[in-house]
Coordinates of C-alpha atoms in Angstrom, one line a residue:
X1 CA 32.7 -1.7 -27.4
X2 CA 30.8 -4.9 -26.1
X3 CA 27.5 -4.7 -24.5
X4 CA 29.2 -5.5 -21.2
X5 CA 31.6 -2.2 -21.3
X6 CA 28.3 -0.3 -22.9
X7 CA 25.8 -0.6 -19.7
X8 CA 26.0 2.3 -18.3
X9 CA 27.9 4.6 -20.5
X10 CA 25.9 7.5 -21.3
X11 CA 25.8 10.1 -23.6
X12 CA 26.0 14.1 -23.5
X13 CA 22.8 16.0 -22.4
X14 CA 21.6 13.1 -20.6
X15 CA 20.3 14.5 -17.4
X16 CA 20.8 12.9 -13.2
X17 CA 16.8 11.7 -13.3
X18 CA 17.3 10.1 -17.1
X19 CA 16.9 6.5 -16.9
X20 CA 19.6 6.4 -19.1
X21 CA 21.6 7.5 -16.0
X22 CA 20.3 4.7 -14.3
X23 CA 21.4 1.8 -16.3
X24 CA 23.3 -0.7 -14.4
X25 CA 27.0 -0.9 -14.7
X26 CA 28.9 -4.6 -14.7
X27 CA 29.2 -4.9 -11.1
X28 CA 26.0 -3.9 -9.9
X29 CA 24.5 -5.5 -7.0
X30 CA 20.7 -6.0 -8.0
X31 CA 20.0 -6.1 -3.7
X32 CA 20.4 -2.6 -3.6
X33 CA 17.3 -1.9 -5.4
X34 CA 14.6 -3.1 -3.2
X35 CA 16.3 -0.9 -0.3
X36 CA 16.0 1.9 -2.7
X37 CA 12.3 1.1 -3.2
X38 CA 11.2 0.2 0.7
X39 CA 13.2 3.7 1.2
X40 CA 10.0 5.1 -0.8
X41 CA 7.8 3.1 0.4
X42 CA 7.9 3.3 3.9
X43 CA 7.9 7.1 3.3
X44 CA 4.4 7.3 1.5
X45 CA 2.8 4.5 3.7
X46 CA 2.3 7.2 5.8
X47 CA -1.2 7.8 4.4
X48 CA -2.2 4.7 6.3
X49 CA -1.6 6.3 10.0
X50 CA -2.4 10.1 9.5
X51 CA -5.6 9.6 12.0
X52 CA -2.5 9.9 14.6
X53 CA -3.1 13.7 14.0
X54 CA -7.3 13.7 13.8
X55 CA -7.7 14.1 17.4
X56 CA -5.0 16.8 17.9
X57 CA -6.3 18.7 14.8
X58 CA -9.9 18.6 16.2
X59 CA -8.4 20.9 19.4
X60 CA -5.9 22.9 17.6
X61 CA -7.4 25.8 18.8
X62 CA -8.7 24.7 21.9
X63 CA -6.1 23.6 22.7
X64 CA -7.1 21.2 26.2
X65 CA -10.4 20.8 24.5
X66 CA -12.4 21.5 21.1
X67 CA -13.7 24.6 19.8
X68 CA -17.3 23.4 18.4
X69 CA -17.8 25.1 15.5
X70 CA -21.9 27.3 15.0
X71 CA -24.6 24.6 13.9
X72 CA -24.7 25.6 10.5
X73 CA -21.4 25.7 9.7
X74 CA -21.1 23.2 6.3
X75 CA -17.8 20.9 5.3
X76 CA -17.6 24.0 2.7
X77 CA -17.5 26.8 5.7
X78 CA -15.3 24.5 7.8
X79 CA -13.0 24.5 5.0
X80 CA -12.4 28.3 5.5
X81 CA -13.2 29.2 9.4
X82 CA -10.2 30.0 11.7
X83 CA -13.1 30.5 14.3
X84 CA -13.4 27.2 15.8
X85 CA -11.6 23.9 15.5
X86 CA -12.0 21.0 12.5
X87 CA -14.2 18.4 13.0
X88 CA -12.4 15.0 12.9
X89 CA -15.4 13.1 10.2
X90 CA -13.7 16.8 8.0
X91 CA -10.6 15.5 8.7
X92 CA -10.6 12.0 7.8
X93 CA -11.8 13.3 3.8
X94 CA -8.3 13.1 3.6
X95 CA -8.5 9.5 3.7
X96 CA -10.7 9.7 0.7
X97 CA -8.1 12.1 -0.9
X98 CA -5.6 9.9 -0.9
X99 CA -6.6 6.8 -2.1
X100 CA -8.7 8.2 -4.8
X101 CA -5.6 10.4 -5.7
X102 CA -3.2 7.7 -5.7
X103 CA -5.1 5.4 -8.2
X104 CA -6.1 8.1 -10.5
X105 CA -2.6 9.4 -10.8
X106 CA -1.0 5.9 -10.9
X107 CA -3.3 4.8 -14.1
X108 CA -2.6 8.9 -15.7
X109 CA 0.9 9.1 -15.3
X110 CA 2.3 5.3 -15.3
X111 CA 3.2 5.3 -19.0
X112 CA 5.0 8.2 -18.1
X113 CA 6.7 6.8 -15.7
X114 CA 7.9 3.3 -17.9
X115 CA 9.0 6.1 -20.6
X116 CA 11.4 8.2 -18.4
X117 CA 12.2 5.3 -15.5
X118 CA 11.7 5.2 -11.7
X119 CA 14.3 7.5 -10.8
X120 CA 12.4 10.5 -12.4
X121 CA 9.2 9.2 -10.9
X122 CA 10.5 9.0 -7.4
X123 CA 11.7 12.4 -7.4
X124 CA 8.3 13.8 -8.5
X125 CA 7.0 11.4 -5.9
X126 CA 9.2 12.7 -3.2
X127 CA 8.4 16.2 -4.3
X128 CA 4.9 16.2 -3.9
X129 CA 5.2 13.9 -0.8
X130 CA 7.2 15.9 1.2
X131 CA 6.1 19.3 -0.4
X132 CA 2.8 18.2 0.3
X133 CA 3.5 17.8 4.2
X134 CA 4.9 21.8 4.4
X135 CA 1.7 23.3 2.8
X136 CA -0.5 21.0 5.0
X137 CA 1.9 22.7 7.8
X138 CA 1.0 26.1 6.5
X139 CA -2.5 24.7 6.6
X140 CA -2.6 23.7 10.1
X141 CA -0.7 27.1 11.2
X142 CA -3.1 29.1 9.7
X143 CA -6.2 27.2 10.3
X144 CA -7.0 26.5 7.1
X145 CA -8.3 22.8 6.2
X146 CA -8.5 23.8 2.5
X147 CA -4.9 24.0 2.6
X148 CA -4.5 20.3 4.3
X149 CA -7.0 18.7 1.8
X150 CA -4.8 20.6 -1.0
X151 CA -1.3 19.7 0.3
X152 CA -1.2 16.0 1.7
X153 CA -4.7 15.4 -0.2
X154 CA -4.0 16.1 -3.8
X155 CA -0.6 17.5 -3.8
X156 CA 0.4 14.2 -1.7
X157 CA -2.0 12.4 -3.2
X158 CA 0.0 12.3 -6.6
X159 CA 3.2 11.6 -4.8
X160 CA 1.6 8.8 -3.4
X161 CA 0.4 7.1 -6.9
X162 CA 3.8 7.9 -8.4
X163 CA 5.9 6.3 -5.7
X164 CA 3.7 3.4 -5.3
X165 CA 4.2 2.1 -8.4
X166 CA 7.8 3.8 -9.2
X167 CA 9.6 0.3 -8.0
X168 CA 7.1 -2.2 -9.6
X169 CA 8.4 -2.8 -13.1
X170 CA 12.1 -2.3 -12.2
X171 CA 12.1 -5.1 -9.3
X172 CA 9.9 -7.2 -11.9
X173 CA 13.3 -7.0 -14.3
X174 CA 15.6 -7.1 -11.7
X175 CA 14.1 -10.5 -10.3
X176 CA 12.8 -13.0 -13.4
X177 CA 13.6 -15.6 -10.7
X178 CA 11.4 -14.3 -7.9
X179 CA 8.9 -11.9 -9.3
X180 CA 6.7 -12.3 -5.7
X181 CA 8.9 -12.1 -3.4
X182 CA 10.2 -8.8 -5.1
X183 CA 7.6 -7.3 -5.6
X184 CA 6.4 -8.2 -2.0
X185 CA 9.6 -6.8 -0.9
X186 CA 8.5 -3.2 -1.9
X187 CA 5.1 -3.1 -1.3
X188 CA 5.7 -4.5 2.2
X189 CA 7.3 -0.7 2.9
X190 CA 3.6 0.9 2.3
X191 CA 2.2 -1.4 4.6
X192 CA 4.7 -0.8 7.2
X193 CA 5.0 2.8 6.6
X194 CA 2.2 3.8 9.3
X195 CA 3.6 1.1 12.0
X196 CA 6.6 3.6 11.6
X197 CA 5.3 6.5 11.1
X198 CA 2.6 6.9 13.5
X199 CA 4.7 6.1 17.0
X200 CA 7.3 8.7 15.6
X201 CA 4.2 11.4 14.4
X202 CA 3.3 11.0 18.2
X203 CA 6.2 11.4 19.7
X204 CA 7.3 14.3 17.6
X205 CA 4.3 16.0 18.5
X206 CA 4.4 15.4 22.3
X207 CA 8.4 17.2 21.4
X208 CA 6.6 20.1 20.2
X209 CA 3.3 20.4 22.0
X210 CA 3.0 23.7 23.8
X211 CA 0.5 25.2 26.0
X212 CA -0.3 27.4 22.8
X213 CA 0.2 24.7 19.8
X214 CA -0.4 20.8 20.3
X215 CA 2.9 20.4 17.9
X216 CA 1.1 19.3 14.6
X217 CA 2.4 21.6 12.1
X218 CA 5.8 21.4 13.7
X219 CA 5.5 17.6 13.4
X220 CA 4.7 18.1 9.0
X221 CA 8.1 20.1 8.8
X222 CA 10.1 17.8 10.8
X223 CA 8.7 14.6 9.0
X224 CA 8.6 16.0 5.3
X225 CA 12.6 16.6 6.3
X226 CA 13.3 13.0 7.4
X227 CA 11.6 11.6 4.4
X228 CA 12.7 13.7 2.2
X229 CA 16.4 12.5 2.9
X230 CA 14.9 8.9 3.1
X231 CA 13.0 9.1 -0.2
X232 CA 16.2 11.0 -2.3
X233 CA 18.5 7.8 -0.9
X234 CA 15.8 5.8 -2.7
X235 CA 15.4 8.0 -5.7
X236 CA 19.1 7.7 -6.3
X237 CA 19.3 4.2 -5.5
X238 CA 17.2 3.0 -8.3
X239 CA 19.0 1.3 -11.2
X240 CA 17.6 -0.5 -14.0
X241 CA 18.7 -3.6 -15.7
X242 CA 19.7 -3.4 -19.6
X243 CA 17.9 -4.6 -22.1
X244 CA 17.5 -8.6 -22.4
X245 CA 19.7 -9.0 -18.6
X246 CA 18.8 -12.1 -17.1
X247 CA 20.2 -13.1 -13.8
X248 CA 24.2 -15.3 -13.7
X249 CA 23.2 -18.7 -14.4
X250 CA 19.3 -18.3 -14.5
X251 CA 17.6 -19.9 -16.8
X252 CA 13.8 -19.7 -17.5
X253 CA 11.8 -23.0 -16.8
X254 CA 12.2 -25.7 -20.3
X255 CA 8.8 -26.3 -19.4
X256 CA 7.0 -22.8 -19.1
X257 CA 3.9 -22.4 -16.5
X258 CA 0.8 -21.5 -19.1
X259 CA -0.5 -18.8 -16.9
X260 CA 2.9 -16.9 -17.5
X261 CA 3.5 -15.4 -20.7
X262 CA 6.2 -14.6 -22.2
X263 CA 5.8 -12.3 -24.7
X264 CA 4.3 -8.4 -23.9
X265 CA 1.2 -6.6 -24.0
X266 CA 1.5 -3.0 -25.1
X267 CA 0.0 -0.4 -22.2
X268 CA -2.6 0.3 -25.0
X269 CA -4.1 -2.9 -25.4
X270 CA -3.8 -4.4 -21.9
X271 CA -7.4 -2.7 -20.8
X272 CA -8.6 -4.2 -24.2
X273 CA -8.1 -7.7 -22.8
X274 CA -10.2 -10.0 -20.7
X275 CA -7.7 -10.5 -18.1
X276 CA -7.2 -7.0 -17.2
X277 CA -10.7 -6.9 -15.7
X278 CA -10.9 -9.7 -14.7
X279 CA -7.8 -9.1 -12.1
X280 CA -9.1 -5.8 -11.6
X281 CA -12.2 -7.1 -10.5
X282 CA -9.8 -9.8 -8.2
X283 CA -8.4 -7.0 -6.6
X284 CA -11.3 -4.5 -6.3
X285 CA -13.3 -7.5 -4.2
X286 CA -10.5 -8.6 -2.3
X287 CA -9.2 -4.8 -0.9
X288 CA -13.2 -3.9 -0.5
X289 CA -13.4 -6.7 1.6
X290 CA -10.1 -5.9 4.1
X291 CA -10.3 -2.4 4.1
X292 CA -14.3 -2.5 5.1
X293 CA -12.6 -4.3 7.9
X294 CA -9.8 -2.5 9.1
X295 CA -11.4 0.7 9.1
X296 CA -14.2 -0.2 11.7
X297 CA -11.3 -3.0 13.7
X298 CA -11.6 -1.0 16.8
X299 CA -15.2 -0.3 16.9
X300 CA -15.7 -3.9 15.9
X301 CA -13.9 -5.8 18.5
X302 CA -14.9 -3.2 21.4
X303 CA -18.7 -3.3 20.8
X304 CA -18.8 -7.6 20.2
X305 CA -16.6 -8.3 23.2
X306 CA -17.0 -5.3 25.4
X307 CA -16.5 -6.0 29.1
X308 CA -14.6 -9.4 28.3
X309 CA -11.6 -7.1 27.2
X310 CA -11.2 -6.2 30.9
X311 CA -12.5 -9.1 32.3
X312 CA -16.2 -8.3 33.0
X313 CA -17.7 -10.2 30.5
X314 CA -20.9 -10.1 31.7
X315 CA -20.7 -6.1 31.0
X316 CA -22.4 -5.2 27.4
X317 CA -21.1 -2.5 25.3
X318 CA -23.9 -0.5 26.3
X319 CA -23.3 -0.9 30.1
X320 CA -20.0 0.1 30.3
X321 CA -19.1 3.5 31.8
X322 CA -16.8 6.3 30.5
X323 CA -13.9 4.9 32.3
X324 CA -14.1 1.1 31.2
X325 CA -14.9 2.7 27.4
X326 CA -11.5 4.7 27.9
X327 CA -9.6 1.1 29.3
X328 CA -11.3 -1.2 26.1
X329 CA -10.5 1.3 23.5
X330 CA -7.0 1.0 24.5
X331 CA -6.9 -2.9 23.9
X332 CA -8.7 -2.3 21.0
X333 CA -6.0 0.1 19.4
X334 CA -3.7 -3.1 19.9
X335 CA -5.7 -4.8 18.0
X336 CA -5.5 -2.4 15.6
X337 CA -2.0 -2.7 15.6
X338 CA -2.0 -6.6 15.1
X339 CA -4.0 -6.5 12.3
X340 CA -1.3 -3.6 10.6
X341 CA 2.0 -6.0 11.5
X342 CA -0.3 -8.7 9.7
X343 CA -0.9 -7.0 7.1
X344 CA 2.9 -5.6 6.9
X345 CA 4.1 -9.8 6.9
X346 CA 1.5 -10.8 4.6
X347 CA 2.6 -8.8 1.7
X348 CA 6.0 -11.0 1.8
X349 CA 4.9 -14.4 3.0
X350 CA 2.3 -14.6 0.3
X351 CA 3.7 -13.0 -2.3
X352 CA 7.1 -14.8 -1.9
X353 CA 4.4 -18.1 -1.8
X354 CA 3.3 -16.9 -5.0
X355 CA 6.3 -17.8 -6.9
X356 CA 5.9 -21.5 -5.6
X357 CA 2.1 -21.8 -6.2
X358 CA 1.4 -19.4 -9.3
X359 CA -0.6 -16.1 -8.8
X360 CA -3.6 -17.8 -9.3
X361 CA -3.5 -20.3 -6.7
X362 CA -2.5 -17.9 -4.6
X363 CA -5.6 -16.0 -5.2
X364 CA -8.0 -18.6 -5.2
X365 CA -6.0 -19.6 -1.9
X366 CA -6.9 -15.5 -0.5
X367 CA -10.5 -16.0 -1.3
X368 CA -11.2 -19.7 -0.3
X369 CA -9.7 -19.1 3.5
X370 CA -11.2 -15.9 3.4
X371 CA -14.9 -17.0 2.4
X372 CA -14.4 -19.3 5.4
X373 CA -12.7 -17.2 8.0
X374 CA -15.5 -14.8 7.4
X375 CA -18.3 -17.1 7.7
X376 CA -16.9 -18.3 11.3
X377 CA -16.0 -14.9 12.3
X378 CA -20.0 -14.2 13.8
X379 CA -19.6 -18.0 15.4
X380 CA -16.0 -17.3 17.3
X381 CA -18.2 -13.9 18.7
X382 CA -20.7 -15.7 19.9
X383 CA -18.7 -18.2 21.4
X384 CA -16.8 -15.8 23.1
X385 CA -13.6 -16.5 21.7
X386 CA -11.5 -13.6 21.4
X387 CA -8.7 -15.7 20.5
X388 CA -10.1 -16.9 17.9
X389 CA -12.0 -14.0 16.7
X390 CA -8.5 -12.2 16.7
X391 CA -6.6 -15.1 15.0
X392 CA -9.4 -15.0 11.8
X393 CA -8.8 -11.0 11.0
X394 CA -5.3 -11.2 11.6
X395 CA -5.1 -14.1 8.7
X396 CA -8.0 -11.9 6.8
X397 CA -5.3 -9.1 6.9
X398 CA -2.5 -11.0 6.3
X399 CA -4.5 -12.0 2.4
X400 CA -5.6 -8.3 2.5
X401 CA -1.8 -7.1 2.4
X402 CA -0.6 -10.4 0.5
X403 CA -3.3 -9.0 -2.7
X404 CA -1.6 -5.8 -3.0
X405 CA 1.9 -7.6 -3.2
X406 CA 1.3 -10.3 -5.3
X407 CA -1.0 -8.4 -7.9
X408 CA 2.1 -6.7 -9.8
X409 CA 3.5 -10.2 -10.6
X410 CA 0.4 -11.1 -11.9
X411 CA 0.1 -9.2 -14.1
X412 CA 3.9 -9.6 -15.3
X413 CA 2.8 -13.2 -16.2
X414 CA -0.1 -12.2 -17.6
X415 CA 1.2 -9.2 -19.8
X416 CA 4.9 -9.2 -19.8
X417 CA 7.3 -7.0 -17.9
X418 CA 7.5 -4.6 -20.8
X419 CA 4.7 -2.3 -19.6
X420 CA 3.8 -3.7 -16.2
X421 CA 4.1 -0.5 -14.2
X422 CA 2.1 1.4 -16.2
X423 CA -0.7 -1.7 -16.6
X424 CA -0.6 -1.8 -12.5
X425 CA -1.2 2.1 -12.4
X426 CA -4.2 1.2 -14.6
X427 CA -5.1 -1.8 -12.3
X428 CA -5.1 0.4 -8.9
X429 CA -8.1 2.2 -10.0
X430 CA -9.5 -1.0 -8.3
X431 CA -8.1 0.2 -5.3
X432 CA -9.9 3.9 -5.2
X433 CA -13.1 1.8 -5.8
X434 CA -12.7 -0.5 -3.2
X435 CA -11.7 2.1 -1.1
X436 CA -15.3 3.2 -1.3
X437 CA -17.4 0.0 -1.5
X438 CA -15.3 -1.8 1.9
X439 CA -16.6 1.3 4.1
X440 CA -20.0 1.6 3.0
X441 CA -20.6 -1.7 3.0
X442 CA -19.6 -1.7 6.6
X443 CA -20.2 1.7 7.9
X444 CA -24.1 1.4 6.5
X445 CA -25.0 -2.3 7.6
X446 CA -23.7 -1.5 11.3
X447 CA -25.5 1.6 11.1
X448 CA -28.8 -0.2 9.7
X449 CA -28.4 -3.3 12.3
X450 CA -28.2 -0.8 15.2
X451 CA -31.4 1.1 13.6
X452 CA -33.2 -2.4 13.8
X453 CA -32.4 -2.7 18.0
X454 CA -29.8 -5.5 17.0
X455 CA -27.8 -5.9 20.1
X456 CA -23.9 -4.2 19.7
X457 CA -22.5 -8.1 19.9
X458 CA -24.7 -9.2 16.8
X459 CA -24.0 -5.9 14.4
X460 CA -21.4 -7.0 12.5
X461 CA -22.9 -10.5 11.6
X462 CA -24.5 -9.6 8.5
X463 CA -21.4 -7.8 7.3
X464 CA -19.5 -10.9 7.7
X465 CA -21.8 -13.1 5.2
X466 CA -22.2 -9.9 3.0
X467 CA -18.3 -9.9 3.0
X468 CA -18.4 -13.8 2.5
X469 CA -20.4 -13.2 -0.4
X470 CA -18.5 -10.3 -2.3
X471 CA -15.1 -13.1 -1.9
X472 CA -17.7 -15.7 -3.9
X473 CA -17.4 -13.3 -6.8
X474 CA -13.7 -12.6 -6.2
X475 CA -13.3 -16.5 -6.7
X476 CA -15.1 -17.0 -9.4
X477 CA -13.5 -14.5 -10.9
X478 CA -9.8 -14.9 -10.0
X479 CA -10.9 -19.1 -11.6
X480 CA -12.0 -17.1 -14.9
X481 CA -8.4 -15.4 -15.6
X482 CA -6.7 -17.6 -19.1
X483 CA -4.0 -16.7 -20.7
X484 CA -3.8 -13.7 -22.4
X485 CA -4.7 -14.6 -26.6
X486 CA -1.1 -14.4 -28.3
X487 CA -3.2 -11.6 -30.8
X488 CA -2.2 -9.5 -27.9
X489 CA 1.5 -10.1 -28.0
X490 CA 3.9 -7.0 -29.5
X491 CA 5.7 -8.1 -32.5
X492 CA 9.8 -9.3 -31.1
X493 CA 10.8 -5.8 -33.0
X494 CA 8.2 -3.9 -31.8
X495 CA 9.7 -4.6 -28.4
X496 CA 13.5 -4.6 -29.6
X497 CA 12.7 -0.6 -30.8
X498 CA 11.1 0.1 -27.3
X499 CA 14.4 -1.0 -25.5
X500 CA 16.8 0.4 -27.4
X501 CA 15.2 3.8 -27.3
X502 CA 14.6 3.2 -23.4
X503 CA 17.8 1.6 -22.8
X504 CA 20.9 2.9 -25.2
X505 CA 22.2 -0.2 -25.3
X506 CA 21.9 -3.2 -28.0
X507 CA 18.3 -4.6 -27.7
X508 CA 18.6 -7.6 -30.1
X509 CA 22.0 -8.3 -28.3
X510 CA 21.7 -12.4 -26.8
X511 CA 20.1 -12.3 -22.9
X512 CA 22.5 -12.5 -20.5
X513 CA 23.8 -11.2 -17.0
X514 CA 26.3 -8.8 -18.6
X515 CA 29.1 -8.8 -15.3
X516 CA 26.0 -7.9 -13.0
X517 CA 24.9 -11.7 -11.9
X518 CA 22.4 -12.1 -9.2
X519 CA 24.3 -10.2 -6.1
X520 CA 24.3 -11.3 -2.8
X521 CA 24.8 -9.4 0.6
X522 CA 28.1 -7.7 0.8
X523 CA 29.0 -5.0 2.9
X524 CA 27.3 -2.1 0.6
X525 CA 23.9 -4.5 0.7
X526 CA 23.5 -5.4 4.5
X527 CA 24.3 -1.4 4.8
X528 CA 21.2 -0.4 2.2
X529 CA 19.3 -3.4 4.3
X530 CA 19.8 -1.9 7.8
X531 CA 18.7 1.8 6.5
X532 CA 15.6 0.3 6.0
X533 CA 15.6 -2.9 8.6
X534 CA 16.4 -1.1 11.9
X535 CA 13.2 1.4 11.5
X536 CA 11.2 -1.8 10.5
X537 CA 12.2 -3.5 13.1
X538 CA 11.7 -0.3 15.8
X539 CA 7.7 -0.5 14.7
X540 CA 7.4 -4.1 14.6
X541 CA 8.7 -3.7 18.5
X542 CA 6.4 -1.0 19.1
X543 CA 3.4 -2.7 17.5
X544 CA 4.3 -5.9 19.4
X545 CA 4.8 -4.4 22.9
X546 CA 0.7 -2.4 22.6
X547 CA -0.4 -5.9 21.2
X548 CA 0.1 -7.2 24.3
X549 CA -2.5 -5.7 25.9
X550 CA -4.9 -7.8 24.3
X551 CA -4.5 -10.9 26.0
X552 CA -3.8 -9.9 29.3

């Protein structure tokens, strides 16, 4: 039987979620996969707009207004009271939970996940997902936030590490051509998935809003159904490549970039390396830097312009009344929403860019513009610009996004494709980290300016050089990353026994495209494409529509 006839085939006792099952057949259209992947993707992105529920939460019991819980009730206490309602700084923990959730369990279980293939991940994924969105529904009927921080928290939490990186390595294989851009593809989805998510959480829970329940927990069972039919068409929709596939007529560059290898680093060693830190510390200062940012967006652009967002802008912050605080918080949730779509289009454009500059350029491209933007963001303020001031943090975001995309292709030149999902689980502990430093960096400066009688317009000055400054290092760093030392490199048999055991087909068999080619869009593609496309396009509508608002 040739290797051609052999993709595919599998054996007796192989189970649904085996990647054996998954193999390719001849035939296979490799643009179904990153369907299949923003399918997950735009599921668990989720995380990103679950404050749509804070404010409902904090009145579940109240109902038209909150319950305050006794003065010395502690976070432990309001974990267990059904007397009064949840206090949203409780609620946002889960913020914490997930992020710190998702990179832990990324670096834990990403070897696990390069053994037994992405289809097996993304069913845990959707599993815990979904399953965690019922038992924070129990949570929320029962009035018990333990329950929440346990269900979308941890139990979420997981899913969320798993079917972040369940796509990575597969698109990787799947595009030798356009590592970026695929990559960028996928990780676009968690971007978007709250630009989705959160105009269809509210109006679900305006659908189910009574005058005894303001619809939360109703909303959890209805979305953990919806993705849970999204996320299994993705689960079932991944397919791998065999062993050694290369794409119809591709053939790698006769004169190879230096900064992409192309040997492999086993998961084992890739820690042990220079380079692994060295990105790690990349992303870690880049993410610290966004996410400090879009956290406090609203706060930020209501307290430096103030009465100019409804032209008064000879109003401070602190002269405005409850009514004019009520109008600018409004325009500043537009903003808010600009700075998401930026983020959403940056993960492409810039990691598609990628493949034309090299990763590193790319980087040193992020943190260059960025150093700079930040710099002049306390100038545009100042000059009252809120055009420009606006135009700087949506290109800040755009980078933001554009470092989580083009960080997996990174490390594929750097360490192969052999064990890059399991390397980028390991590499996402950057992202738990920065999810702390960004906020406290930001959150305590403000804080400590206001303290010091620093008028609202000047607060965030500081921050921006501070920011400025953590880029510096991001630079420096980023220009530090060389080639990985070939010591590093598995032996060609070494990786030959790894594929054949993964793959059941011929590991040491010639490369080639084995009857799959590259694809194009036929009628099954643009099908898989609109699943995905038309609710992408319905929040890019929505997000565009609110933007509005701010300049008019």
């Amino acid at each position: 039987m040739s290797v051609a006839e052999d993709i595919g085939q599998v054996g007796g006792g192989i189970g649904l979620l085996d990647r054996e099952r998954t193999i390719a057949k001849a035939g296979f259209n490799r643009w179904l996969v990153p369907p299949a992947a923003l399918c997950i993707h735009l599921c668990i992105g989720m995380a990103y707009g679950f404050s749509v529920f804070w404010l409902p939460l904090s009145q579940a019991i109240g109902i038209t207004k909150p319950i305050a819980c006794a003065a010395d009730v502690s976070l432990i206490g309001s974990l267990f009271t059904t007397a009064c309602d949840w206090k949203v700084a409780d609620l946002g923990w889960m913020y914490t939970l997930f992020f710190v959730l998702l990179g832990s369990s990324a670096a834990i279980w990403g070897g696990w996940l390069e053994r037994v293939g992405p289809r097996k991940a993304a069913f845990v994924s959707t599993l815990c997902w979904c399953g965690g969105l019922l038992v924070s529904a129990l949570g929320v009927y029962t009035h018990q936030l333990w329950l929440m921080w346990l269900g979308s928290g941890v139990i979420g939490g997981i899913g969320l590490g798993l079917g972040y990186i369940s796509p990575v390595s597969t698109l990787v294989k799947w595009f030798p051509d356009r590592r970026g851009m695929a990559t960028g593809m996928a990780i676009m989805g968690f971007g978007g998935g709250a630009m989705i998510g959160s105009p269809l959480a509210d109006m679900l829970m305006n659908y189910f809003k009574t005058p005894a329940s303001v619809g939360v927990w109703q909303t959890f069972v209805a979305m953990a159904a919806i993705y849970f039919v999204f996320m299994m068409a993705g689960t079932f929709g991944y397919r791998v490549p065999p062993a050694n596939w290369r794409p119809d007529g591709w053939i790698p560059p006769a004169t190879q970039n230096a900064m992409i290898t192309s040997g492999h680093v086993h998961l084992q060693n890739a820690h042990k390396t220079p380079q692994f830190w060295l990105i790690w510390a990349v992303l870690c200062l880049n993410v610290s830097a966004g996410i400090g940012v879009l956290g406090m967006a609203s706060p930020m652009l209501q307290e430096i312009f103030a009465g100019k967002l409804i032209g008064q802008p000879e109003i401070g912050f602190a002269a405005l009344d409850a009514g004019q605080k009520t109008q600018i918080a409004t325009i500043a949730a537009a903003f808010v929403g600009l700075l998401s779509l930026f983020n959403i289009a940056g993960r492409f454009f810039w990691a598609s860019l990628s493949d034309k500059l090299g990763r590193k350029l790319t980087y040193a491209t992020f943190f260059g513009l960025g150093i700079l933007l930040y710099a002049l963001a306390p100038w545009a303020a100042h000059a009252g610009s809120l055009a420009l001031f606006v135009g700087f943090f949506c290109i800040i975001l755009s980078m933001y996004g554009g470092g989580f995309a083009t960080v997996p292709a990174y490390l594929a030149d750097m360490f192969g494709t052999q064990f890059v999902g399991a390397i980028h689980g390991r590499l996402l502990t950057a992202w738990s980290t920065a999810g702390i430093i960004g906020p406290v960096v930001v959150n305590y400066i403000r804080e400590a300016q206001i303290n010091a009688g620093v008028p609202r317009a000047q607060v965030y000055d500081r921050t921006m050089y501070i920011l400025a400054g953590m880029l510096v290092f991001g630079f420096l760093c980023n220009l530090l990353v060389r080639p990985v030392a070939a010591k590093w490199f598995m032996k060609d048999a070494e990786v030959a026994a790894l594929q054949k055991r993964s793959a059941s087909v011929d590991a040491t068999a010639h490369y080639g495209s084995y009857g799959i080619g590259k694809g194009g869009f036929d009628g099954t593609a643009l099908l898989a494409w609109a699943v995905v496309g038309l609710p992408i396009a319905w929040g890019v509508w929505i997000t565009l529509s609110k933007s509005l608002a701010l300049f008019r």
